[in-house]
């Protein structure tokens, strides 16, 4: 650790490592089944309550899941908090609904195909029992409302069918013989004796019985925010004010009002006058969880900038800059590539920012810009293989990261469908490796103690028969599979529960 008073400011949690257990899987493929490209999950997000989970895939679909174990037990969140926490609850989710969010498009002006793939999903505030969320592909953001509608049907009525048919015939017949002709050429029907009075009487006493049958979930696109980005959108983030959100591409960040879809404000622009002078691009952006005037964005050079919207309309000048000084003599062809930050996340209280580059996870204290508060080695074992990773483009993979609700642990994914959980409280040596499968215990490995000052560890330390470590192998001693990678995952906001995506399958774990 760095600095003098970090131990007091650091996340506080139990130093005991968590024991992770498999909970559920959705969409697991059978052995030998080929995964369709459109079914691969590309985004995961819990809502603020943790009772709903959304996933997006490369086919432009959004799938919603809802928590059921609270409903089944009939208990509220407060009731569950009062229960004995020594009993580990098994969180259960079920499929709720799905809808087609985006379709493939073609930009005729730029001769460019726009994929339907969902890049990000963000939940918005709920209202009147309806769920609201934002989803985006490379160019277009959509605001969705998902609401439960009860289907109502007429179950019975007191109309006499035979009379209704007879009256209909009378109504279409010629003028009745009982009609009285008036002096002015008109006529006066025998109203009191007219047979159609049977129909009028039936209507006046009509009674319908309407019953509600099964409910149907309806997803409706409320607004479309388009034509505001020249480059691919990599991030969207809701503001804590509940009214605005940002969208970021490689060179610009735009500020939107949820109610206005035809206008946005450009608040960050890093595009140089001459594109040949371009040295870095924006890779991720996120609003502060409680301060509506603050946001952070990361760059391909490994830096994070904190922006204060109160300073100026165009926030090209940052309030704070977070970057780790380069070690002298360590520069190589791959230095800038592996330094690029693929994802950043604020902690729940906004004090810490978690960032993920290709090799490491870093936890930053926003009050300490001299360097990261803690670093966790994730892919250090792959350093000798960087040439091969560059040749097969794996070095450009963008892994996401997330923090636990209490800020005491962080997690990120890797190859062979593995993901890692690190403890980030002072003195913690927690570093657990799991595989996204139905049997995660066979790859749950606890890393031996590590120096608390650096808070770093190797990816996994596995003692095989020969007693040697194999940095290029997984917990079973098998070589890492670079074709299977766990890029997307999310941590439940209030519990130790993780959802992660391996190809088209969604795996759930709890501790």
GROMACS .gro file of C-alpha atoms in nm:
model
  511
    1UNK     CA    1   0.000   0.000   0.000
    2UNK     CA    2   0.103   0.358  -0.051
    3UNK     CA    3   0.054   0.669   0.155
    4UNK     CA    4   0.039   0.719   0.530
    5UNK     CA    5  -0.325   0.694   0.636
    6UNK     CA    6  -0.466   0.440   0.391
    7UNK     CA    7  -0.521   0.176   0.659
    8UNK     CA    8  -0.779   0.399   0.824
    9UNK     CA    9  -0.950   0.486   0.498
   10UNK     CA   10  -0.940   0.140   0.341
   11UNK     CA   11  -1.248  -0.078   0.302
   12UNK     CA   12  -1.319  -0.271   0.620
   13UNK     CA   13  -1.419  -0.635   0.602
   14UNK     CA   14  -1.353  -0.974   0.748
   15UNK     CA   15  -1.009  -1.108   0.667
   16UNK     CA   16  -1.155  -1.457   0.624
   17UNK     CA   17  -1.174  -1.561   0.258
   18UNK     CA   18  -1.521  -1.629   0.125
   19UNK     CA   19  -1.624  -1.980   0.026
   20UNK     CA   20  -1.793  -1.950  -0.310
   21UNK     CA   21  -2.065  -2.192  -0.417
   22UNK     CA   22  -2.239  -2.251  -0.745
   23UNK     CA   23  -2.595  -2.122  -0.747
   24UNK     CA   24  -2.753  -2.134  -1.093
   25UNK     CA   25  -2.684  -2.143  -1.463
   26UNK     CA   26  -2.897  -2.017  -1.749
   27UNK     CA   27  -2.842  -2.125  -2.107
   28UNK     CA   28  -2.568  -2.376  -2.045
   29UNK     CA   29  -2.486  -2.563  -2.363
   30UNK     CA   30  -2.454  -2.938  -2.381
   31UNK     CA   31  -2.125  -3.110  -2.462
   32UNK     CA   32  -2.033  -3.056  -2.824
   33UNK     CA   33  -2.306  -2.800  -2.885
   34UNK     CA   34  -2.191  -2.514  -3.103
   35UNK     CA   35  -2.255  -2.167  -2.970
   36UNK     CA   36  -2.420  -1.926  -3.209
   37UNK     CA   37  -2.247  -1.590  -3.236
   38UNK     CA   38  -2.572  -1.399  -3.174
   39UNK     CA   39  -2.628  -1.581  -2.843
   40UNK     CA   40  -2.300  -1.475  -2.681
   41UNK     CA   41  -2.365  -1.248  -2.381
   42UNK     CA   42  -2.207  -0.904  -2.416
   43UNK     CA   43  -2.341  -0.711  -2.113
   44UNK     CA   44  -2.458  -0.784  -1.756
   45UNK     CA   45  -2.608  -0.547  -1.498
   46UNK     CA   46  -2.787  -0.578  -1.161
   47UNK     CA   47  -3.036  -0.308  -1.070
   48UNK     CA   48  -2.986  -0.107  -0.748
   49UNK     CA   49  -3.196  -0.344  -0.539
   50UNK     CA   50  -3.033  -0.656  -0.676
   51UNK     CA   51  -3.376  -0.808  -0.735
   52UNK     CA   52  -3.345  -0.781  -1.113
   53UNK     CA   53  -3.067  -0.874  -1.351
   54UNK     CA   54  -3.036  -0.783  -1.719
   55UNK     CA   55  -2.817  -0.935  -1.986
   56UNK     CA   56  -2.760  -0.825  -2.344
   57UNK     CA   57  -2.619  -1.036  -2.625
   58UNK     CA   58  -2.460  -0.994  -2.965
   59UNK     CA   59  -2.795  -1.057  -3.131
   60UNK     CA   60  -2.935  -0.732  -2.989
   61UNK     CA   61  -3.159  -0.903  -2.732
   62UNK     CA   62  -3.206  -0.799  -2.370
   63UNK     CA   63  -3.305  -1.075  -2.125
   64UNK     CA   64  -3.438  -0.991  -1.778
   65UNK     CA   65  -3.424  -1.214  -1.470
   66UNK     CA   66  -3.594  -1.156  -1.135
   67UNK     CA   67  -3.514  -1.281  -0.787
   68UNK     CA   68  -3.763  -1.537  -0.654
   69UNK     CA   69  -3.636  -1.663  -0.317
   70UNK     CA   70  -3.753  -1.345  -0.140
   71UNK     CA   71  -4.101  -1.378  -0.290
   72UNK     CA   72  -4.121  -1.749  -0.216
   73UNK     CA   73  -4.039  -1.691   0.148
   74UNK     CA   74  -4.277  -1.397   0.171
   75UNK     CA   75  -4.018  -1.185   0.345
   76UNK     CA   76  -3.905  -0.834   0.280
   77UNK     CA   77  -3.542  -0.723   0.266
   78UNK     CA   78  -3.557  -0.595   0.626
   79UNK     CA   79  -3.701  -0.927   0.746
   80UNK     CA   80  -3.419  -1.113   0.578
   81UNK     CA   81  -3.159  -0.886   0.735
   82UNK     CA   82  -3.292  -0.976   1.078
   83UNK     CA   83  -3.243  -1.347   1.013
   84UNK     CA   84  -2.940  -1.539   1.132
   85UNK     CA   85  -2.663  -1.456   0.884
   86UNK     CA   86  -2.479  -1.774   0.979
   87UNK     CA   87  -2.727  -1.957   0.755
   88UNK     CA   88  -2.611  -1.903   0.397
   89UNK     CA   89  -2.911  -1.824   0.180
   90UNK     CA   90  -2.929  -1.956  -0.172
   91UNK     CA   91  -3.019  -1.667  -0.404
   92UNK     CA   92  -3.245  -1.779  -0.684
   93UNK     CA   93  -3.335  -1.599  -1.003
   94UNK     CA   94  -3.577  -1.693  -1.276
   95UNK     CA   95  -3.629  -1.586  -1.634
   96UNK     CA   96  -3.865  -1.289  -1.648
   97UNK     CA   97  -3.886  -1.172  -2.009
   98UNK     CA   98  -3.681  -1.076  -2.313
   99UNK     CA   99  -3.714  -0.832  -2.598
  100UNK     CA  100  -3.532  -0.732  -2.913
  101UNK     CA  101  -3.358  -0.407  -2.828
  102UNK     CA  102  -3.150  -0.341  -3.140
  103UNK     CA  103  -3.150  -0.456  -3.501
  104UNK     CA  104  -2.860  -0.454  -3.749
  105UNK     CA  105  -2.846  -0.130  -3.947
  106UNK     CA  106  -2.656   0.014  -4.238
  107UNK     CA  107  -2.528   0.372  -4.245
  108UNK     CA  108  -2.558   0.467  -4.612
  109UNK     CA  109  -2.375   0.796  -4.569
  110UNK     CA  110  -2.064   0.624  -4.433
  111UNK     CA  111  -2.116   0.283  -4.597
  112UNK     CA  112  -2.090   0.131  -4.253
  113UNK     CA  113  -2.266  -0.169  -4.106
  114UNK     CA  114  -2.387  -0.115  -3.750
  115UNK     CA  115  -2.404  -0.432  -3.543
  116UNK     CA  116  -2.700  -0.508  -3.321
  117UNK     CA  117  -2.469  -0.620  -3.037
  118UNK     CA  118  -2.557  -0.473  -2.696
  119UNK     CA  119  -2.250  -0.296  -2.557
  120UNK     CA  120  -2.389  -0.176  -2.223
  121UNK     CA  121  -2.706  -0.193  -2.013
  122UNK     CA  122  -2.787   0.047  -1.730
  123UNK     CA  123  -3.090   0.035  -1.501
  124UNK     CA  124  -3.286   0.352  -1.432
  125UNK     CA  125  -3.520   0.440  -1.147
  126UNK     CA  126  -3.836   0.231  -1.120
  127UNK     CA  127  -4.180   0.394  -1.110
  128UNK     CA  128  -4.531   0.254  -1.052
  129UNK     CA  129  -4.408  -0.102  -1.065
  130UNK     CA  130  -4.249  -0.056  -1.408
  131UNK     CA  131  -3.883  -0.124  -1.483
  132UNK     CA  132  -3.676   0.122  -1.686
  133UNK     CA  133  -3.339   0.064  -1.847
  134UNK     CA  134  -3.101   0.199  -2.107
  135UNK     CA  135  -2.933  -0.021  -2.366
  136UNK     CA  136  -2.690   0.073  -2.640
  137UNK     CA  137  -2.512  -0.074  -2.938
  138UNK     CA  138  -2.230   0.103  -3.122
  139UNK     CA  139  -2.439   0.403  -3.229
  140UNK     CA  140  -2.786   0.413  -3.078
  141UNK     CA  141  -2.909   0.427  -2.717
  142UNK     CA  142  -3.264   0.321  -2.630
  143UNK     CA  143  -3.475   0.384  -2.321
  144UNK     CA  144  -3.702   0.090  -2.238
  145UNK     CA  145  -4.003   0.052  -2.011
  146UNK     CA  146  -4.098  -0.299  -1.902
  147UNK     CA  147  -4.436  -0.326  -1.734
  148UNK     CA  148  -4.669  -0.604  -1.633
  149UNK     CA  149  -5.008  -0.584  -1.802
  150UNK     CA  150  -5.302  -0.795  -1.691
  151UNK     CA  151  -5.507  -0.941  -1.974
  152UNK     CA  152  -5.882  -0.881  -1.912
  153UNK     CA  153  -6.152  -1.084  -2.083
  154UNK     CA  154  -6.536  -1.088  -2.078
  155UNK     CA  155  -6.634  -1.408  -1.904
  156UNK     CA  156  -7.015  -1.372  -1.916
  157UNK     CA  157  -7.298  -1.139  -2.024
  158UNK     CA  158  -7.680  -1.139  -1.977
  159UNK     CA  159  -7.784  -1.064  -2.337
  160UNK     CA  160  -8.038  -1.306  -2.486
  161UNK     CA  161  -7.881  -1.416  -2.812
  162UNK     CA  162  -8.213  -1.509  -2.983
  163UNK     CA  163  -8.364  -1.167  -2.914
  164UNK     CA  164  -8.051  -0.993  -3.035
  165UNK     CA  165  -8.070  -1.181  -3.366
  166UNK     CA  166  -8.444  -1.112  -3.409
  167UNK     CA  167  -8.401  -0.744  -3.338
  168UNK     CA  168  -8.121  -0.720  -3.585
  169UNK     CA  169  -8.353  -0.853  -3.855
  170UNK     CA  170  -8.622  -0.605  -3.758
  171UNK     CA  171  -8.381  -0.317  -3.769
  172UNK     CA  172  -8.291  -0.401  -4.127
  173UNK     CA  173  -8.651  -0.446  -4.245
  174UNK     CA  174  -8.867  -0.185  -4.410
  175UNK     CA  175  -9.086   0.062  -4.218
  176UNK     CA  176  -9.334  -0.109  -3.993
  177UNK     CA  177  -9.702  -0.132  -4.092
  178UNK     CA  178  -9.784   0.042  -3.763
  179UNK     CA  179  -9.609   0.360  -3.877
  180UNK     CA  180  -9.826   0.673  -3.873
  181UNK     CA  181  -9.780   0.911  -4.165
  182UNK     CA  182  -9.759   1.278  -4.073
  183UNK     CA  183  -9.895   1.576  -4.267
  184UNK     CA  184  -9.552   1.699  -4.367
  185UNK     CA  185  -9.470   1.371  -4.535
  186UNK     CA  186  -9.283   1.227  -4.244
  187UNK     CA  187  -9.378   0.929  -4.041
  188UNK     CA  188  -9.393   0.838  -3.675
  189UNK     CA  189  -9.303   0.480  -3.589
  190UNK     CA  190  -9.516   0.302  -3.339
  191UNK     CA  191  -9.246   0.351  -3.077
  192UNK     CA  192  -9.421   0.179  -2.795
  193UNK     CA  193  -9.515  -0.119  -3.006
  194UNK     CA  194  -9.197  -0.147  -3.211
  195UNK     CA  195  -9.033  -0.489  -3.179
  196UNK     CA  196  -8.686  -0.327  -3.155
  197UNK     CA  197  -8.776  -0.221  -2.803
  198UNK     CA  198  -8.670  -0.570  -2.701
  199UNK     CA  199  -8.315  -0.481  -2.811
  200UNK     CA  200  -8.325  -0.145  -2.630
  201UNK     CA  201  -8.440  -0.317  -2.315
  202UNK     CA  202  -8.164  -0.575  -2.343
  203UNK     CA  203  -7.899  -0.305  -2.383
  204UNK     CA  204  -8.031  -0.098  -2.093
  205UNK     CA  205  -8.005  -0.398  -1.862
  206UNK     CA  206  -7.679  -0.532  -2.010
  207UNK     CA  207  -7.443  -0.672  -1.749
  208UNK     CA  208  -7.087  -0.779  -1.837
  209UNK     CA  209  -6.856  -0.972  -1.608
  210UNK     CA  210  -6.486  -0.899  -1.674
  211UNK     CA  211  -6.216  -1.115  -1.520
  212UNK     CA  212  -5.838  -1.073  -1.519
  213UNK     CA  213  -5.649  -1.364  -1.661
  214UNK     CA  214  -5.272  -1.420  -1.676
  215UNK     CA  215  -5.034  -1.124  -1.675
  216UNK     CA  216  -4.823  -1.031  -1.973
  217UNK     CA  217  -4.495  -0.840  -1.964
  218UNK     CA  218  -4.477  -0.565  -2.222
  219UNK     CA  219  -4.147  -0.400  -2.319
  220UNK     CA  220  -4.189  -0.066  -2.490
  221UNK     CA  221  -3.919   0.161  -2.630
  222UNK     CA  222  -3.992   0.505  -2.487
  223UNK     CA  223  -3.710   0.703  -2.648
  224UNK     CA  224  -3.426   0.661  -2.895
  225UNK     CA  225  -3.107   0.866  -2.858
  226UNK     CA  226  -2.928   0.853  -3.191
  227UNK     CA  227  -2.696   1.040  -3.433
  228UNK     CA  228  -2.473   1.185  -3.160
  229UNK     CA  229  -2.159   0.970  -3.192
  230UNK     CA  230  -1.918   0.942  -3.482
  231UNK     CA  231  -1.734   0.655  -3.313
  232UNK     CA  232  -1.846   0.343  -3.132
  233UNK     CA  233  -2.017   0.396  -2.797
  234UNK     CA  234  -1.822   0.215  -2.525
  235UNK     CA  235  -2.002   0.341  -2.212
  236UNK     CA  236  -2.330   0.475  -2.079
  237UNK     CA  237  -2.381   0.579  -1.716
  238UNK     CA  238  -2.676   0.715  -1.520
  239UNK     CA  239  -2.644   1.022  -1.305
  240UNK     CA  240  -2.749   1.014  -0.939
  241UNK     CA  241  -2.996   1.296  -1.010
  242UNK     CA  242  -3.216   1.045  -1.193
  243UNK     CA  243  -3.262   1.284  -1.485
  244UNK     CA  244  -2.945   1.270  -1.694
  245UNK     CA  245  -2.692   1.019  -1.825
  246UNK     CA  246  -2.370   1.021  -2.026
  247UNK     CA  247  -2.261   0.827  -2.332
  248UNK     CA  248  -1.896   0.795  -2.433
  249UNK     CA  249  -1.719   0.695  -2.752
  250UNK     CA  250  -1.348   0.699  -2.839
  251UNK     CA  251  -1.318   1.077  -2.852
  252UNK     CA  252  -1.623   1.238  -2.693
  253UNK     CA  253  -1.855   1.218  -2.394
  254UNK     CA  254  -2.210   1.350  -2.432
  255UNK     CA  255  -2.458   1.446  -2.161
  256UNK     CA  256  -2.824   1.361  -2.217
  257UNK     CA  257  -3.151   1.434  -2.044
  258UNK     CA  258  -3.367   1.123  -2.023
  259UNK     CA  259  -3.671   1.321  -2.139
  260UNK     CA  260  -3.499   1.476  -2.445
  261UNK     CA  261  -3.383   1.243  -2.720
  262UNK     CA  262  -3.301   1.487  -3.001
  263UNK     CA  263  -3.038   1.695  -2.820
  264UNK     CA  264  -2.726   1.625  -2.616
  265UNK     CA  265  -2.439   1.835  -2.482
  266UNK     CA  266  -2.079   1.753  -2.559
  267UNK     CA  267  -1.894   1.778  -2.226
  268UNK     CA  268  -1.561   1.609  -2.310
  269UNK     CA  269  -1.386   1.625  -2.646
  270UNK     CA  270  -1.033   1.487  -2.684
  271UNK     CA  271  -1.030   1.496  -3.064
  272UNK     CA  272  -0.723   1.692  -3.183
  273UNK     CA  273  -0.737   1.938  -3.471
  274UNK     CA  274  -0.511   1.707  -3.667
  275UNK     CA  275  -0.596   1.339  -3.619
  276UNK     CA  276  -0.230   1.253  -3.671
  277UNK     CA  277  -0.168   1.412  -3.332
  278UNK     CA  278  -0.405   1.169  -3.159
  279UNK     CA  279  -0.223   0.990  -2.875
  280UNK     CA  280  -0.502   0.839  -2.665
  281UNK     CA  281  -0.872   0.758  -2.676
  282UNK     CA  282  -1.149   0.730  -2.417
  283UNK     CA  283  -1.210   0.370  -2.313
  284UNK     CA  284  -1.469   0.393  -2.033
  285UNK     CA  285  -1.671   0.655  -1.844
  286UNK     CA  286  -1.888   0.653  -1.533
  287UNK     CA  287  -2.077   0.900  -1.316
  288UNK     CA  288  -1.997   0.932  -0.945
  289UNK     CA  289  -2.261   0.732  -0.749
  290UNK     CA  290  -2.367   1.024  -0.524
  291UNK     CA  291  -2.219   1.349  -0.662
  292UNK     CA  292  -2.418   1.447  -0.972
  293UNK     CA  293  -2.150   1.693  -1.085
  294UNK     CA  294  -1.862   1.442  -1.091
  295UNK     CA  295  -1.765   1.177  -1.342
  296UNK     CA  296  -1.454   0.980  -1.431
  297UNK     CA  297  -1.324   0.850  -1.760
  298UNK     CA  298  -1.029   0.629  -1.850
  299UNK     CA  299  -0.795   0.632  -2.148
  300UNK     CA  300  -0.593   0.397  -2.361
  301UNK     CA  301  -0.273   0.527  -2.197
  302UNK     CA  302  -0.372   0.392  -1.857
  303UNK     CA  303  -0.486   0.716  -1.695
  304UNK     CA  304  -0.811   0.808  -1.520
  305UNK     CA  305  -0.943   1.164  -1.518
  306UNK     CA  306  -1.191   1.299  -1.268
  307UNK     CA  307  -1.414   1.573  -1.412
  308UNK     CA  308  -1.620   1.837  -1.231
  309UNK     CA  309  -1.913   1.958  -1.442
  310UNK     CA  310  -1.932   2.280  -1.238
  311UNK     CA  311  -1.596   2.405  -1.367
  312UNK     CA  312  -1.691   2.466  -1.728
  313UNK     CA  313  -1.933   2.359  -1.998
  314UNK     CA  314  -1.660   2.174  -2.187
  315UNK     CA  315  -1.462   1.966  -1.938
  316UNK     CA  316  -1.143   1.916  -2.136
  317UNK     CA  317  -0.941   2.011  -1.828
  318UNK     CA  318  -0.968   1.750  -1.554
  319UNK     CA  319  -1.002   1.811  -1.181
  320UNK     CA  320  -0.775   1.517  -1.093
  321UNK     CA  321  -0.553   1.279  -1.285
  322UNK     CA  322  -0.476   0.926  -1.171
  323UNK     CA  323  -0.196   0.735  -1.337
  324UNK     CA  324   0.086   0.511  -1.227
  325UNK     CA  325   0.439   0.631  -1.310
  326UNK     CA  326   0.615   0.413  -1.564
  327UNK     CA  327   0.900   0.204  -1.427
  328UNK     CA  328   1.230   0.314  -1.588
  329UNK     CA  329   1.365   0.064  -1.839
  330UNK     CA  330   1.044  -0.138  -1.856
  331UNK     CA  331   0.907   0.008  -2.177
  332UNK     CA  332   0.848  -0.225  -2.470
  333UNK     CA  333   0.636  -0.254  -2.784
  334UNK     CA  334   0.345  -0.383  -2.574
  335UNK     CA  335   0.364  -0.127  -2.293
  336UNK     CA  336   0.088   0.103  -2.416
  337UNK     CA  337  -0.132  -0.182  -2.536
  338UNK     CA  338  -0.142  -0.360  -2.200
  339UNK     CA  339  -0.171  -0.029  -2.011
  340UNK     CA  340  -0.502   0.056  -2.182
  341UNK     CA  341  -0.784   0.054  -1.927
  342UNK     CA  342  -1.080  -0.151  -2.045
  343UNK     CA  343  -1.322  -0.075  -1.759
  344UNK     CA  344  -1.364   0.147  -1.452
  345UNK     CA  345  -1.616   0.128  -1.168
  346UNK     CA  346  -1.685   0.353  -0.872
  347UNK     CA  347  -1.730   0.196  -0.531
  348UNK     CA  348  -2.072   0.235  -0.369
  349UNK     CA  349  -1.965   0.536  -0.162
  350UNK     CA  350  -1.765   0.694  -0.447
  351UNK     CA  351  -1.440   0.699  -0.251
  352UNK     CA  352  -1.264   0.440  -0.465
  353UNK     CA  353  -1.234   0.370  -0.837
  354UNK     CA  354  -1.154   0.023  -0.965
  355UNK     CA  355  -0.981  -0.005  -1.302
  356UNK     CA  356  -0.888  -0.303  -1.516
  357UNK     CA  357  -0.610  -0.308  -1.772
  358UNK     CA  358  -0.490  -0.619  -1.950
  359UNK     CA  359  -0.247  -0.728  -1.678
  360UNK     CA  360  -0.383  -0.591  -1.351
  361UNK     CA  361  -0.668  -0.468  -1.138
  362UNK     CA  362  -0.603  -0.137  -0.963
  363UNK     CA  363  -0.794   0.029  -0.682
  364UNK     CA  364  -0.761   0.408  -0.668
  365UNK     CA  365  -0.844   0.639  -0.378
  366UNK     CA  366  -0.984   0.962  -0.527
  367UNK     CA  367  -0.811   1.156  -0.247
  368UNK     CA  368  -0.470   1.011  -0.336
  369UNK     CA  369  -0.349   1.076  -0.690
  370UNK     CA  370   0.014   0.967  -0.638
  371UNK     CA  371  -0.064   0.612  -0.747
  372UNK     CA  372  -0.307   0.325  -0.700
  373UNK     CA  373  -0.412   0.237  -0.346
  374UNK     CA  374  -0.379  -0.132  -0.427
  375UNK     CA  375  -0.281  -0.346  -0.726
  376UNK     CA  376  -0.373  -0.705  -0.806
  377UNK     CA  377  -0.179  -0.907  -1.061
  378UNK     CA  378  -0.420  -1.093  -1.290
  379UNK     CA  379  -0.228  -1.179  -1.606
  380UNK     CA  380   0.133  -1.149  -1.500
  381UNK     CA  381   0.185  -1.513  -1.595
  382UNK     CA  382   0.104  -1.419  -1.956
  383UNK     CA  383   0.386  -1.167  -1.991
  384UNK     CA  384   0.614  -1.415  -2.173
  385UNK     CA  385   0.330  -1.485  -2.419
  386UNK     CA  386   0.255  -1.126  -2.523
  387UNK     CA  387   0.383  -1.183  -2.877
  388UNK     CA  388   0.146  -1.475  -2.928
  389UNK     CA  389  -0.140  -1.280  -2.770
  390UNK     CA  390  -0.072  -0.992  -3.007
  391UNK     CA  391  -0.073  -1.222  -3.309
  392UNK     CA  392  -0.415  -1.370  -3.225
  393UNK     CA  393  -0.557  -1.032  -3.108
  394UNK     CA  394  -0.623  -1.162  -2.755
  395UNK     CA  395  -0.414  -0.878  -2.616
  396UNK     CA  396  -0.697  -0.642  -2.716
  397UNK     CA  397  -0.963  -0.827  -2.514
  398UNK     CA  398  -1.158  -0.594  -2.286
  399UNK     CA  399  -1.221  -0.747  -1.944
  400UNK     CA  400  -1.470  -0.585  -1.708
  401UNK     CA  401  -1.433  -0.547  -1.332
  402UNK     CA  402  -1.660  -0.483  -1.034
  403UNK     CA  403  -1.658  -0.425  -0.658
  404UNK     CA  404  -1.866  -0.580  -0.384
  405UNK     CA  405  -2.136  -0.364  -0.229
  406UNK     CA  406  -1.929  -0.303   0.086
  407UNK     CA  407  -1.615  -0.233  -0.118
  408UNK     CA  408  -1.413  -0.504   0.056
  409UNK     CA  409  -1.359  -0.725  -0.248
  410UNK     CA  410  -1.304  -0.690  -0.620
  411UNK     CA  411  -1.340  -0.932  -0.909
  412UNK     CA  412  -1.255  -0.967  -1.277
  413UNK     CA  413  -1.242  -1.234  -1.544
  414UNK     CA  414  -0.973  -1.413  -1.740
  415UNK     CA  415  -0.924  -1.692  -1.992
  416UNK     CA  416  -1.047  -2.053  -1.970
  417UNK     CA  417  -1.370  -1.902  -1.831
  418UNK     CA  418  -1.194  -1.825  -1.503
  419UNK     CA  419  -1.261  -1.530  -1.276
  420UNK     CA  420  -1.080  -1.402  -0.969
  421UNK     CA  421  -1.196  -1.255  -0.640
  422UNK     CA  422  -0.950  -1.045  -0.436
  423UNK     CA  423  -0.983  -0.906  -0.087
  424UNK     CA  424  -0.876  -0.542  -0.070
  425UNK     CA  425  -0.895  -0.469   0.304
  426UNK     CA  426  -0.560  -0.409   0.481
  427UNK     CA  427  -0.374  -0.732   0.550
  428UNK     CA  428  -0.607  -0.944   0.336
  429UNK     CA  429  -0.444  -1.221   0.135
  430UNK     CA  430  -0.766  -1.337  -0.027
  431UNK     CA  431  -0.721  -1.433  -0.390
  432UNK     CA  432  -0.965  -1.697  -0.511
  433UNK     CA  433  -0.986  -1.845  -0.860
  434UNK     CA  434  -1.306  -2.002  -0.991
  435UNK     CA  435  -1.421  -2.139  -1.321
  436UNK     CA  436  -1.761  -2.058  -1.465
  437UNK     CA  437  -1.905  -2.409  -1.462
  438UNK     CA  438  -2.153  -2.617  -1.267
  439UNK     CA  439  -1.870  -2.754  -1.056
  440UNK     CA  440  -1.664  -2.451  -0.952
  441UNK     CA  441  -1.508  -2.620  -0.647
  442UNK     CA  442  -1.261  -2.811  -0.861
  443UNK     CA  443  -1.102  -2.481  -0.959
  444UNK     CA  444  -1.145  -2.285  -0.640
  445UNK     CA  445  -0.787  -2.222  -0.533
  446UNK     CA  446  -0.677  -2.008  -0.242
  447UNK     CA  447  -0.352  -1.825  -0.305
  448UNK     CA  448  -0.092  -1.848  -0.025
  449UNK     CA  449  -0.015  -1.543   0.184
  450UNK     CA  450   0.127  -1.246   0.001
  451UNK     CA  451   0.293  -0.927   0.120
  452UNK     CA  452   0.025  -0.690   0.243
  453UNK     CA  453   0.215  -0.385   0.124
  454UNK     CA  454   0.179  -0.464  -0.245
  455UNK     CA  455  -0.158  -0.641  -0.226
  456UNK     CA  456  -0.052  -0.839  -0.531
  457UNK     CA  457  -0.055  -1.208  -0.613
  458UNK     CA  458   0.012  -1.439  -0.900
  459UNK     CA  459  -0.287  -1.548  -1.103
  460UNK     CA  460  -0.298  -1.886  -0.935
  461UNK     CA  461  -0.048  -2.094  -0.746
  462UNK     CA  462  -0.107  -2.463  -0.802
  463UNK     CA  463   0.133  -2.727  -0.675
  464UNK     CA  464   0.135  -3.014  -0.919
  465UNK     CA  465   0.302  -3.354  -0.885
  466UNK     CA  466   0.645  -3.216  -0.943
  467UNK     CA  467   0.590  -2.948  -0.680
  468UNK     CA  468   0.645  -2.666  -0.932
  469UNK     CA  469   0.423  -2.380  -1.031
  470UNK     CA  470   0.293  -2.363  -1.382
  471UNK     CA  471   0.220  -1.997  -1.460
  472UNK     CA  472   0.081  -2.087  -1.803
  473UNK     CA  473  -0.168  -2.341  -1.671
  474UNK     CA  474  -0.496  -2.333  -1.485
  475UNK     CA  475  -0.579  -2.493  -1.153
  476UNK     CA  476  -0.598  -2.836  -1.313
  477UNK     CA  477  -0.262  -2.800  -1.480
  478UNK     CA  478  -0.415  -2.752  -1.825
  479UNK     CA  479  -0.289  -2.480  -2.062
  480UNK     CA  480  -0.503  -2.168  -2.069
  481UNK     CA  481  -0.765  -2.164  -2.344
  482UNK     CA  482  -0.757  -1.819  -2.503
  483UNK     CA  483  -1.070  -1.889  -2.708
  484UNK     CA  484  -1.285  -1.908  -2.393
  485UNK     CA  485  -1.280  -1.588  -2.194
  486UNK     CA  486  -1.492  -1.442  -1.919
  487UNK     CA  487  -1.524  -1.075  -2.013
  488UNK     CA  488  -1.849  -0.970  -1.843
  489UNK     CA  489  -1.955  -1.001  -1.480
  490UNK     CA  490  -2.150  -0.812  -1.213
  491UNK     CA  491  -2.158  -0.814  -0.832
  492UNK     CA  492  -2.488  -0.800  -0.643
  493UNK     CA  493  -2.516  -0.453  -0.478
  494UNK     CA  494  -2.606  -0.585  -0.132
  495UNK     CA  495  -2.489  -0.946  -0.110
  496UNK     CA  496  -2.190  -1.163  -0.195
  497UNK     CA  497  -2.336  -1.288  -0.519
  498UNK     CA  498  -2.172  -1.272  -0.863
  499UNK     CA  499  -2.323  -1.315  -1.209
  500UNK     CA  500  -2.077  -1.387  -1.489
  501UNK     CA  501  -2.105  -1.473  -1.857
  502UNK     CA  502  -1.918  -1.751  -2.034
  503UNK     CA  503  -2.014  -1.740  -2.403
  504UNK     CA  504  -2.394  -1.782  -2.411
  505UNK     CA  505  -2.424  -1.907  -2.051
  506UNK     CA  506  -2.499  -1.702  -1.741
  507UNK     CA  507  -2.350  -1.844  -1.419
  508UNK     CA  508  -2.447  -1.736  -1.068
  509UNK     CA  509  -2.235  -1.778  -0.754
  510UNK     CA  510  -2.286  -1.689  -0.390
  511UNK     CA  511  -2.082  -1.695  -0.069
   0.00000   0.00000   0.00000
